[in-house]
Structures are given as structure tokens and as C-alpha cells.
Coordinates of C-alpha atoms and ligand atoms in Angstrom, one line a residue:
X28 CA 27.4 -24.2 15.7
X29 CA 29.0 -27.6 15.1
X30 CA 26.9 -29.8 17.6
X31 CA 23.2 -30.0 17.1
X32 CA 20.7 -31.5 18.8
X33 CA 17.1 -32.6 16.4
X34 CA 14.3 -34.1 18.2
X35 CA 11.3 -34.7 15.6
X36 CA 12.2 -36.7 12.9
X37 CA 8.9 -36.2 11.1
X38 CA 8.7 -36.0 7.3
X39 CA 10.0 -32.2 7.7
X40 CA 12.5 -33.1 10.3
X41 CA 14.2 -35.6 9.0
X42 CA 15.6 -33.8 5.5
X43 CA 16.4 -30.9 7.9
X44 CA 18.9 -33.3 9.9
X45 CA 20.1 -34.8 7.3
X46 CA 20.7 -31.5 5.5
X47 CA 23.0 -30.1 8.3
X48 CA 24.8 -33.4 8.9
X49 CA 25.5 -33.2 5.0
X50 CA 27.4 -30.2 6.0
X51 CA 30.0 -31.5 8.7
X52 CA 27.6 -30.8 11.5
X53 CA 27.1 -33.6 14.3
X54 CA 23.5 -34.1 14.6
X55 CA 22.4 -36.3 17.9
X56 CA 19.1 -36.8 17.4
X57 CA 15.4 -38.4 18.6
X58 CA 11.7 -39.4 17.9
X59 CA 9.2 -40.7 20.1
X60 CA 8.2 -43.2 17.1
X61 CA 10.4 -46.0 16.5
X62 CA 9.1 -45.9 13.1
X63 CA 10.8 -42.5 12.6
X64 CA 13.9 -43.8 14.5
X65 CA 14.3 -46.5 12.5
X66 CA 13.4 -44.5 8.8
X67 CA 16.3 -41.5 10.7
X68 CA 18.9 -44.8 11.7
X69 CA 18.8 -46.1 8.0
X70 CA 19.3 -43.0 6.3
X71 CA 22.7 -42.4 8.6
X72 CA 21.9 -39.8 11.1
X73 CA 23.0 -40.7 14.7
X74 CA 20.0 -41.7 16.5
X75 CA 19.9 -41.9 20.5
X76 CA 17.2 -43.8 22.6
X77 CA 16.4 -41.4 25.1
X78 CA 15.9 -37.6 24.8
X79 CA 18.0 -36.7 27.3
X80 CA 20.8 -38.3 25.4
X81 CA 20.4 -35.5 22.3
X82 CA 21.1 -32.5 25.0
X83 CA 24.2 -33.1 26.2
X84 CA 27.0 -30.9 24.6
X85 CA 25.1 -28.8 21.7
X86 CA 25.5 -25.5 20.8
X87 CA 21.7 -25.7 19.4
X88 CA 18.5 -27.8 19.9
X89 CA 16.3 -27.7 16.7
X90 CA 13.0 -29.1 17.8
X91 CA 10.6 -30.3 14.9
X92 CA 6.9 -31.3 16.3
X93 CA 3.4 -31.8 15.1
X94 CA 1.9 -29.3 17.5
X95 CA 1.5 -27.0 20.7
X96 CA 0.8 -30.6 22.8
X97 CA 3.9 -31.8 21.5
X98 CA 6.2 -28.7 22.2
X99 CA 4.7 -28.4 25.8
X100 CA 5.3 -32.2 26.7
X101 CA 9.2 -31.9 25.3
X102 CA 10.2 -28.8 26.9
X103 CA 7.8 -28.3 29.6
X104 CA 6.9 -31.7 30.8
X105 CA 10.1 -34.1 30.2
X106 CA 12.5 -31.5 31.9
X107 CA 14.5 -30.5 28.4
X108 CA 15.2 -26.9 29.8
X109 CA 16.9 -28.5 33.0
X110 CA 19.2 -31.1 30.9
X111 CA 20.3 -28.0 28.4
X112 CA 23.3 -26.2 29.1
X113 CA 23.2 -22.5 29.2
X114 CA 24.6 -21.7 26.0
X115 CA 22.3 -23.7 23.9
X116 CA 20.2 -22.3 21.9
X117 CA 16.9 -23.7 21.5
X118 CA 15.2 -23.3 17.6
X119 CA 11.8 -24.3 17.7
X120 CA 10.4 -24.7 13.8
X121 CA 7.3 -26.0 14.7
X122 CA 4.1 -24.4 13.8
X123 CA 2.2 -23.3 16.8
X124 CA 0.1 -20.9 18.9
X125 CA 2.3 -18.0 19.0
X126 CA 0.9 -18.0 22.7
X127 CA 2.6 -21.1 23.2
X128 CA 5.5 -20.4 21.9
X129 CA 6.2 -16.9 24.1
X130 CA 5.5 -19.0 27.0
X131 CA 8.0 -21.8 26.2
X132 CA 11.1 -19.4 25.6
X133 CA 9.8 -17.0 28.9
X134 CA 10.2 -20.7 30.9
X135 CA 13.4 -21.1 29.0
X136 CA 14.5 -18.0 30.2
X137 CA 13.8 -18.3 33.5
X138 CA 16.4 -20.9 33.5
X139 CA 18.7 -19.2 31.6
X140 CA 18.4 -20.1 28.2
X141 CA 17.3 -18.6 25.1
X142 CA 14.9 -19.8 22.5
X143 CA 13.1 -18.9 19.4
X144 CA 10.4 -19.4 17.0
X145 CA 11.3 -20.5 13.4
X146 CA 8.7 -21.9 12.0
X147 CA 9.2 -22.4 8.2
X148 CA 7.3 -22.5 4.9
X149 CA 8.1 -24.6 1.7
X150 CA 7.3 -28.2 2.9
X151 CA 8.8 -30.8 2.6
X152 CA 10.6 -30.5 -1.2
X153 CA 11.7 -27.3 0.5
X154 CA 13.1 -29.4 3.3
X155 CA 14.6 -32.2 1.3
X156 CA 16.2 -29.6 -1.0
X157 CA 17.5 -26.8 1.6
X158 CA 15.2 -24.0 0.2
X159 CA 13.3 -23.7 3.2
X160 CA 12.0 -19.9 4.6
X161 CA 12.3 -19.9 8.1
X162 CA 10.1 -16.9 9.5
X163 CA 11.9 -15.6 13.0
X164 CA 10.5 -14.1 16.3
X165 CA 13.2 -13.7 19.2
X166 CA 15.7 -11.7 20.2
X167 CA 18.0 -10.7 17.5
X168 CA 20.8 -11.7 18.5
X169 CA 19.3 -15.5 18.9
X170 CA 18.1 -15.3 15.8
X171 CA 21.6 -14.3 13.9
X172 CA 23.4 -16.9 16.1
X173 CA 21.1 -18.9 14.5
X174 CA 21.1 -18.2 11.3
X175 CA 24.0 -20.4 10.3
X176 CA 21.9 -23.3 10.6
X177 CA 19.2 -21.6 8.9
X178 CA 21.3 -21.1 5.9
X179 CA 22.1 -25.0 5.8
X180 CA 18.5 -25.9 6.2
X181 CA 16.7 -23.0 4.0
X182 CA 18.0 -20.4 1.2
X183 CA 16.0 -17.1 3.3
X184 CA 15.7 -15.9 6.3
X185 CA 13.0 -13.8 7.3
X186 CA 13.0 -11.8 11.6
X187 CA 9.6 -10.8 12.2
X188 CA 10.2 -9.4 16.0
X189 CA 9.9 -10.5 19.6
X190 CA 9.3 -13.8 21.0
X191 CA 6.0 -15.6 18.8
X192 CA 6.3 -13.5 15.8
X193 CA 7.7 -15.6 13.8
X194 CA 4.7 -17.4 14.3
X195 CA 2.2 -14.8 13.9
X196 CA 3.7 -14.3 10.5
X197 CA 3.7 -17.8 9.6
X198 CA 0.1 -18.0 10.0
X199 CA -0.7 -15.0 8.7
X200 CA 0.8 -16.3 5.2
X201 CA -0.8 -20.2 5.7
X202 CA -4.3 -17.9 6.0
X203 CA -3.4 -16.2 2.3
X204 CA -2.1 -19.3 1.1
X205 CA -5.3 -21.5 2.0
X206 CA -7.6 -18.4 1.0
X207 CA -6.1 -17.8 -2.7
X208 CA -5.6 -21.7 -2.8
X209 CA -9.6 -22.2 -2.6
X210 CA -10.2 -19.1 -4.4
X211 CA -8.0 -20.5 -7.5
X212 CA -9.4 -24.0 -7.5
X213 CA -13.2 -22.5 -7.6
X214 CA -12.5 -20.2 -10.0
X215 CA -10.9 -22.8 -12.5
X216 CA -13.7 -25.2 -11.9
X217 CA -16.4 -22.3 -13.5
X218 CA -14.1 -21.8 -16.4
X219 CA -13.9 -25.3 -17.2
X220 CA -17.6 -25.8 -16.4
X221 CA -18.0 -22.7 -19.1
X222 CA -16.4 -24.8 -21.8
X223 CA -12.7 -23.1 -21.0
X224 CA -9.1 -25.8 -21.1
X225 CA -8.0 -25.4 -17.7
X226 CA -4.4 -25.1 -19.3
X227 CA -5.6 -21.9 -21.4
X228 CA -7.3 -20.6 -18.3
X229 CA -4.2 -20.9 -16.0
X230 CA -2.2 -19.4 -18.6
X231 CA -4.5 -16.4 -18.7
X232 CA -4.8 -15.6 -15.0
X233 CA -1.4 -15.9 -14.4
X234 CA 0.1 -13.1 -16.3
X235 CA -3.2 -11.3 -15.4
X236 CA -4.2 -9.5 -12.6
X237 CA -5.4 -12.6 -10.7
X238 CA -2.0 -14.3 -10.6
X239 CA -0.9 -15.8 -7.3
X240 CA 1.2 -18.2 -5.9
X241 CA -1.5 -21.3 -6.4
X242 CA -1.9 -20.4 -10.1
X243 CA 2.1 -20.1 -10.3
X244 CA 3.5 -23.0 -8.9
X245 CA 1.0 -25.3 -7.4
X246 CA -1.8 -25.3 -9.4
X247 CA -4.8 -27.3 -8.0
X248 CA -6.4 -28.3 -11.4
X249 CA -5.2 -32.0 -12.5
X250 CA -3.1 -32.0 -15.4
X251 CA -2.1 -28.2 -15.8
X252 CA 1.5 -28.7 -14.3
X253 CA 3.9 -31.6 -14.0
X254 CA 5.4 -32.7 -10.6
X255 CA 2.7 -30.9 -8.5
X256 CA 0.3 -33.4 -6.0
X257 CA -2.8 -32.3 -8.2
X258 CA -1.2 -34.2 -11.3
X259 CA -0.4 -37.0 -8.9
X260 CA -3.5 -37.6 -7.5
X261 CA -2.9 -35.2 -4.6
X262 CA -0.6 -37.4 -3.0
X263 CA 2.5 -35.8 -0.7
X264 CA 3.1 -32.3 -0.7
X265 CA 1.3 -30.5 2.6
X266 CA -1.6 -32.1 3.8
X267 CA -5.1 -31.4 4.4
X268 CA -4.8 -32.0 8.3
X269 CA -1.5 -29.8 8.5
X270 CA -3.6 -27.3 6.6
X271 CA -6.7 -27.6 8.9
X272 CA -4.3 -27.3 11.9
X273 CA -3.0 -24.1 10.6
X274 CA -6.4 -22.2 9.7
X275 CA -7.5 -23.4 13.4
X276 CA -3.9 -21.6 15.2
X277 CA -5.0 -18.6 12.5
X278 CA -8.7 -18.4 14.1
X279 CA -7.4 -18.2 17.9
X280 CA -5.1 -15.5 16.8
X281 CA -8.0 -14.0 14.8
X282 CA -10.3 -13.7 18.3
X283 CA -7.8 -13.0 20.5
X284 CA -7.0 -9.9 18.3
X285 CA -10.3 -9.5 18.0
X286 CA -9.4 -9.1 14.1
X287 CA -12.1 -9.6 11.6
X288 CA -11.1 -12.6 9.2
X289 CA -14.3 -13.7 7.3
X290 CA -12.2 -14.9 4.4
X291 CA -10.0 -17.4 7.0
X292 CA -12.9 -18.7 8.6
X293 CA -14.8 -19.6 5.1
X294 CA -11.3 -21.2 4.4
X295 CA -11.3 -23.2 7.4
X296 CA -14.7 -24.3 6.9
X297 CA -13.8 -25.8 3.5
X298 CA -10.7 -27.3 5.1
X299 CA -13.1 -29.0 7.8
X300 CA -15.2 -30.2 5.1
X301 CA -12.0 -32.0 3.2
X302 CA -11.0 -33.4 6.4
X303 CA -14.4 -34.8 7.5
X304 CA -14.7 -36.2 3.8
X305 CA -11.4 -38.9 4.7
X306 CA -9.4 -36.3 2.8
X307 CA -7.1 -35.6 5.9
X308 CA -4.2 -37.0 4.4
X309 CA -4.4 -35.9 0.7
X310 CA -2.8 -32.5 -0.6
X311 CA -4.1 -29.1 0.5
X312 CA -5.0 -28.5 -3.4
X313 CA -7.3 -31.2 -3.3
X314 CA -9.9 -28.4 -2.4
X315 CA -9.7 -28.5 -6.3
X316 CA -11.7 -32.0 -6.1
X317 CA -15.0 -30.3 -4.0
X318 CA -15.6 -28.7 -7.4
X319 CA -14.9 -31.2 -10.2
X320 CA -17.8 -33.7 -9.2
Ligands
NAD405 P1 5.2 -35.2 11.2 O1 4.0 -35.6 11.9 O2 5.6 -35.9 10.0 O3 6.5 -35.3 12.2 C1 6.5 -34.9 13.6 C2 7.4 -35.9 14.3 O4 7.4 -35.5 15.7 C3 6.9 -37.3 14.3 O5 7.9 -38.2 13.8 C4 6.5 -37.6 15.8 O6 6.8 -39.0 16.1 C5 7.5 -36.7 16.5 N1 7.0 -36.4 17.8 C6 5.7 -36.1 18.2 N2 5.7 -35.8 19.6 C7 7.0 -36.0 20.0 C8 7.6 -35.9 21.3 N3 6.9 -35.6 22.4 N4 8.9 -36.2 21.4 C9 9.6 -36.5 20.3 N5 9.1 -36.6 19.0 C10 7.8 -36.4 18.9 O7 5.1 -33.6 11.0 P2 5.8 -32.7 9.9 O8 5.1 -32.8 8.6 O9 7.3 -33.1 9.9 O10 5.6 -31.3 10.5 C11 6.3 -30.8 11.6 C12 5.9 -29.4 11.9 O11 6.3 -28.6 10.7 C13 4.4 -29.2 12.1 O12 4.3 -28.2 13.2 C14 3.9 -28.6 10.8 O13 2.8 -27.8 10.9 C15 5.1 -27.9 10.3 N6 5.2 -27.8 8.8 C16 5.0 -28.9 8.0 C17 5.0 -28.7 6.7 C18 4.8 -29.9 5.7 O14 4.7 -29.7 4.5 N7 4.7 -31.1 6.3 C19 5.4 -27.5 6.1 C20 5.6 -26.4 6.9 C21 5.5 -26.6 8.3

């Protein structure tokens, strides 16, 4: 894996290129923005102007992309799966409708070629630092061909199953997240509202039974930790609108399985809420601020 196609140069894609290229791979890669082009041309990746350009001679295509719209238009509408040569892999890392997904790799394999779904968590630190979890659905074998570039790109490596599991799981944990996210932030507002220091508070919870990952390393409250959007007026980090996306993909999956989720659709309804209030681009721990006014 020494040739490496990256189309999405987003604010995750772009510290995923540059990791591999770090590492001696050759990275050919495009955006449809020329905003992103120009960001990926100045920080030294090779850019090309057409998409087509990025498929010729790769052992993988790694595509990056906002959404199922997005995915369908690269690979089902601009002809990517006839410019690929058979032996590329395709690695998809966006997060989508597992749906989606199963039906883009069952078109690539009717031409021959395999794909699979790695979406990944950690965001974009994760990204910039090479700490990322990617979460895998495909067929084995893909999915440890692939791995190499995993391990450049993120420090674990989780296979979930077939085609689309990788992102079943992934939304599975965004729902958890965004539930014990809300959870923490209205649970901190009542202590401080009861006279408690939200520092104190933390502490507490933390080592006690209700410790999660919110209360560990991303607490929503400002001021409690240092280097976490909250303390930085929820600026960067994984935003409302990517959050709201995610609890959306979750609810589909929810009715299709006909699974009952009452906690993931309360979530989603306070991420709606954030996102009509002009929040769309803030943190996903601004929940925190619904409760401080
Ligand atoms: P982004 O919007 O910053 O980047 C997406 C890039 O794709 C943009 O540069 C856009 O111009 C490009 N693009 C869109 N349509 C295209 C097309 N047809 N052809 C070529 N390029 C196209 O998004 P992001 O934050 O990098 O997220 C990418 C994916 O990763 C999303 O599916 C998101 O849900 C997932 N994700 C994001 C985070 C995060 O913290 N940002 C964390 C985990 C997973």
C-alpha cells in the first residue's frame, strides 16, 4: 500500500492525508472545494484538478465525505468504480447510512472491486495526531489489507462484520456518546444550581458510579478542564451539525430495526434544538449551554 488515492479534504481528511504522506506514502489527492484544494496544496500534499486524475495507479482509494449524497455522487454518479483498477481497494471513512454503504461496495463488486466501511471516531485531534479508531465492516480480508493504512492514520482497529457494520457500530456509539453527553451536562447544571463547584462535582462522578467518557475527557461544563471546546467557548472539536447528522442516520437504523430507542430520539431532539438555535457550528458539548441560562 504505497499509492493512495484521498478524495475529501475536509477538516478530517486532510490530517489523514497528510498523516500517510508523512509516512513515505504517495498520496494523489482531490476536493470539490477549491478552498480545501488550496488549504491541501499549501500544506504539501499533491493535489490533482480532476477526480479522475486521483484513480489512476493506487493500491487504495480512501474517500472522506460529509454524507450519503456525497458518497453516492463520487462513486455512483461520476463513474469512480469504472476509472479504478481491479486491485484497488476502496476505504470509505465516511459516516453514513449503513444502507448506503452495502449498496456502494455491492455496485463495486459488481465491477470487480472491493470496498469497505471505516468510518472512524476521535475527530479531528484524533486525526491530526494519528489516534484515530477506525470501526470496520467488510470482508476480512479487505479489511486486513487495509489495515496498514489504518495503522498510519489511527492507533486501533476495530472489524465489526459484513458490508455496513462498521457503520452500524459507529452509530451505535455516536447514540451513547450524544446520550451520556446530554445526560452529563444536565446533571452538572442541577449541581451547580444546588450551590455545588462544577470542578468538585466532576471530580465526584467520575470516580463514582456515574463516570463516563463526557465526565472523563470532555467535560461540557466551562472551566472544569483545560484544552476541551467547553473551556474555549465551544469552538472546534465535533460539531453540533455533524452530531445532528449522526443521531438522524441512528433514528433510520432505529425504525428500520424496528428497535426501540427513546433515549436517541430525546437526544436528537435536543440536538435539533441546538441546531435551530444558530448553534450548528459550535461543539457537541455546547448542550451544556441550554442549561446555564
Ligand atoms: P468536512 O465537511 O470538513 O469535509 C468534507 C469534504 O468533502 C469537504 O472538503 C468537501 O468539499 C468535500 N466534498 C464534498 N462532496 C464532495 C464530492 N462530491 N467530491 C469531492 N469532495 C467532496 O467534513 P469532516 O468533518 O471532514 O467529516 C467527514 C466525515 O467524517 C463525515 O462523514 C463526518 O460525519 C465524519 N466524522 C467527522 C468527525 C469530526 O469531528 N469532524 C469525527 C468523526 C467522523
Amino acid at each position: 500500500m504505497k499509492e493512495v488515492g484521498f478524495i475529501g479534504l475536509g477538516n478530517m481528511g486532510l490530517p489523514m492525508a497528510l498523516n500517510l504522506s508523512k509516512k513515505s506514502i504517495h498520496v494523489k489527492a482531490y476536493d470539490l472545494s477549491i478552498g480545501a484544494k488550496e488549504k491541501a496544496l499549501d500544506s504539501g500534499l499533491e493535489v490533482k484538478n480532476s477526480m479522475h486524475e486521483v484513480l489512476i495507479d493506487i493500491d487504495a482509494l480512501i474517500t472522506m465525505l460529509p454524507n450519503d449524497s456525497a458518497v453516492e455522487d463520487v462513486f455512483l454518479k461520476n463513474g469512480v468504480l469504472d476509472g479504478l483498477e481491479k486491485t484497488t481497494l476502496i476505504i470509505d471513512s465516511s459516516t453514513i447510512n449503513p444502507d448506503t454503504s452495502k449498496k456502494v461496495a455491492n455496485e463495486a463488486l459488481n465491477k470487480g472491486l472491493s470496498m469497505i466501511d471505516a468510518p472512524v471516531s476521535g475527530g479531528v485531534k484524533g486525526a491530526e495526531q494519528g489516534t484515530l479508531t477506525f470501526i470496520v465492516g467488510g470482508n476480512e480480508q479487505d479489511v486486513k489489507k487495509g489495515s496498514v493504512l489504518f495503522d498510519v492514520m489511527g492507533d486501533k482497529t476495530f472489524y465489526a462484520g459484513n458490508s455496513g457494520s462498521g457503520q452500524i457500530a459507529k452509530l451505535c456509539n455516536n447514540m451513547l456518546l450524544a446520550i451520556h453527553m446530554c445526560g452529563t451536562a444536565e446533571t452538572l447544571a442541577m449541581g451547580v444550581k444546588n450551590g455545588l463547584d462544577p470542578i468538585i462535582l466532576s471530580e465526584i462522578m467520575k470516580n463514582s458510579s456515574g463516570g463516563n467518557w463526557s465526565l472523563e475527557k470532555y467535560n461540557p461544563y466551562p472551566g472544569v478542564m483545560k484544552d476541551t471546546p467547553s473551556s474555549n467557548d465551544y469552538l472546534g472539536g465535533f460539531l453540533n451539525s455533524l452530531m445532528l447528522k449522526d443521531l438522524t442516520l441512528a433514528e433510520e437504523l432505529s425504525n428500520l430495526s424496528k428497535s426501540d430507542t427513546p433515549m436517541g430520539k430525546l437526544a436528537k431532539e435536543l440536538y435539533e434544538e441546538l441546531n435551530e438555535k444558530g448553534l450548528k457550528d459550535k461543539d457537541f458539548s455546547s448542550i451544556q449551554k441550554k442549561y446555564l441560562d
